[in-house]
């Protein structure tokens, strides 16, 4: 791995009023940021690969805290439907028919291409045949938390639901030693997993010091459904099963009441919000301002692109900031800086990565460079424009773990054209059904 120096850059510094400083440099060695400074102090390290940013902005790579990368095959397969109809009539049958190891591998690679090209360097994924996703992320050079799905139905790779937790635990064991792609468990939801399955899956995650993801309180229907079986809310149900703790990530968390927010905050559990998926499926608006005020760490996710329909965190940040403002009729909430934090350092912290998501010496070198020499980014008074004006195509370079994975919008780690061809071939069979 060669040393890298980025020169003549605007450097992301969210604590400053404009959120960046001009004319900076960053040096990188052995996968980490070594020094950050101003160009007059720059002393080129011996034999470093120099990237002249030409006034572009260097910022931490974005962190997508919730995805089902294998589902890129189902992008746009069934739009404009309620969650339960979408899931039960379209997604679950398509998954039963088309999900296999090869499909997950290529669909995940396609997702990785889309994410790298749109500035994401770290992803938390959750699906079936997760070995294949983990392998695809490894080859793509991304940082990932890859969670094996657990559900109480016959599922891809897990025909007997009685084996679901054992399959997940063996998966955790296989990927234990990998530093850049870490294994985790994903229990689909409180309405598709029994209490016994949820407890066993959480115990397996605890035994391996792994994160435990779960879709929680996504729709009002889920809350009502669970209310018939259990007298309380989905969050209080998980609390009663001793599942909420610092290593539990509650995805969506749209229908949380005040008591639920207190429970989540006291437990140390974290929340991922996927505003575009929640908007498209008309699930509702998560109480993010209240959660953050209660001290809950919140990350941002795209969800799988079957319900979004893309994996673009620049679009997601823009939607998140504006959705909460119009919902509360208050333009001062969910500020651009809050959303940027969620998509960088807070997201990294949520995934247990304390050395990711900020630009400072000794942090992991997960960085992207944006070309600001564009009409829609001129003038560039502050990084708030990253939320309200920038788009994924502005990202020109991506460095992950100190390695250049994209240069001048070309992915260097794998063949994107081959990946699109393979997924397009599979899509032909999906279309014929
Ligand atoms: Zn999801």
PDB file of N, CA and C in Angstrom, residues 7 20 67 78 125 196 248 251 350 408:
ATOM      1  N   UNK A   7      -3.300  17.282  -2.053  1.00  0.00           N
ATOM      2  CA  UNK A   7      -2.854  18.676  -1.935  1.00  0.00           C
ATOM      3  C   UNK A   7      -3.887  19.639  -2.536  1.00  0.00           C
ATOM      4  N   UNK A  20     -15.262  24.327   6.454  1.00  0.00           N
ATOM      5  CA  UNK A  20     -14.071  23.826   5.749  1.00  0.00           C
ATOM      6  C   UNK A  20     -13.012  24.909   5.789  1.00  0.00           C
ATOM      7  N   UNK A  67     -28.758  -1.066   4.575  1.00  0.00           N
ATOM      8  CA  UNK A  67     -28.924  -1.428   3.167  1.00  0.00           C
ATOM      9  C   UNK A  67     -29.236  -2.918   3.093  1.00  0.00           C
ATOM     10  N   UNK A  78     -41.402  -3.311  -7.969  1.00  0.00           N
ATOM     11  CA  UNK A  78     -42.796  -3.069  -7.566  1.00  0.00           C
ATOM     12  C   UNK A  78     -42.825  -1.743  -6.820  1.00  0.00           C
ATOM     13  N   UNK A 125     -24.857  -3.659   5.915  1.00  0.00           N
ATOM     14  CA  UNK A 125     -25.738  -4.416   5.033  1.00  0.00           C
ATOM     15  C   UNK A 125     -26.473  -5.480   5.845  1.00  0.00           C
ATOM     16  N   UNK A 196     -38.651 -16.250  20.865  1.00  0.00           N
ATOM     17  CA  UNK A 196     -37.562 -17.219  21.057  1.00  0.00           C
ATOM     18  C   UNK A 196     -36.436 -16.966  20.044  1.00  0.00           C
ATOM     19  N   UNK A 248     -27.371  -2.949  19.916  1.00  0.00           N
ATOM     20  CA  UNK A 248     -28.586  -3.155  19.126  1.00  0.00           C
ATOM     21  C   UNK A 248     -28.885  -1.907  18.298  1.00  0.00           C
ATOM     22  N   UNK A 251     -33.677  -0.141  13.281  1.00  0.00           N
ATOM     23  CA  UNK A 251     -33.805   0.497  11.963  1.00  0.00           C
ATOM     24  C   UNK A 251     -35.245   0.989  11.770  1.00  0.00           C
ATOM     25  N   UNK A 350     -22.047   4.585  15.356  1.00  0.00           N
ATOM     26  CA  UNK A 350     -23.135   3.609  15.469  1.00  0.00           C
ATOM     27  C   UNK A 350     -22.632   2.210  15.123  1.00  0.00           C
ATOM     28  N   UNK A 408     -11.098   9.676 -10.654  1.00  0.00           N
ATOM     29  CA  UNK A 408     -11.741  10.340 -11.790  1.00  0.00           C
ATOM     30  C   UNK A 408     -13.023   9.598 -12.211  1.00  0.00           C
TER      31      UNK A 408
END
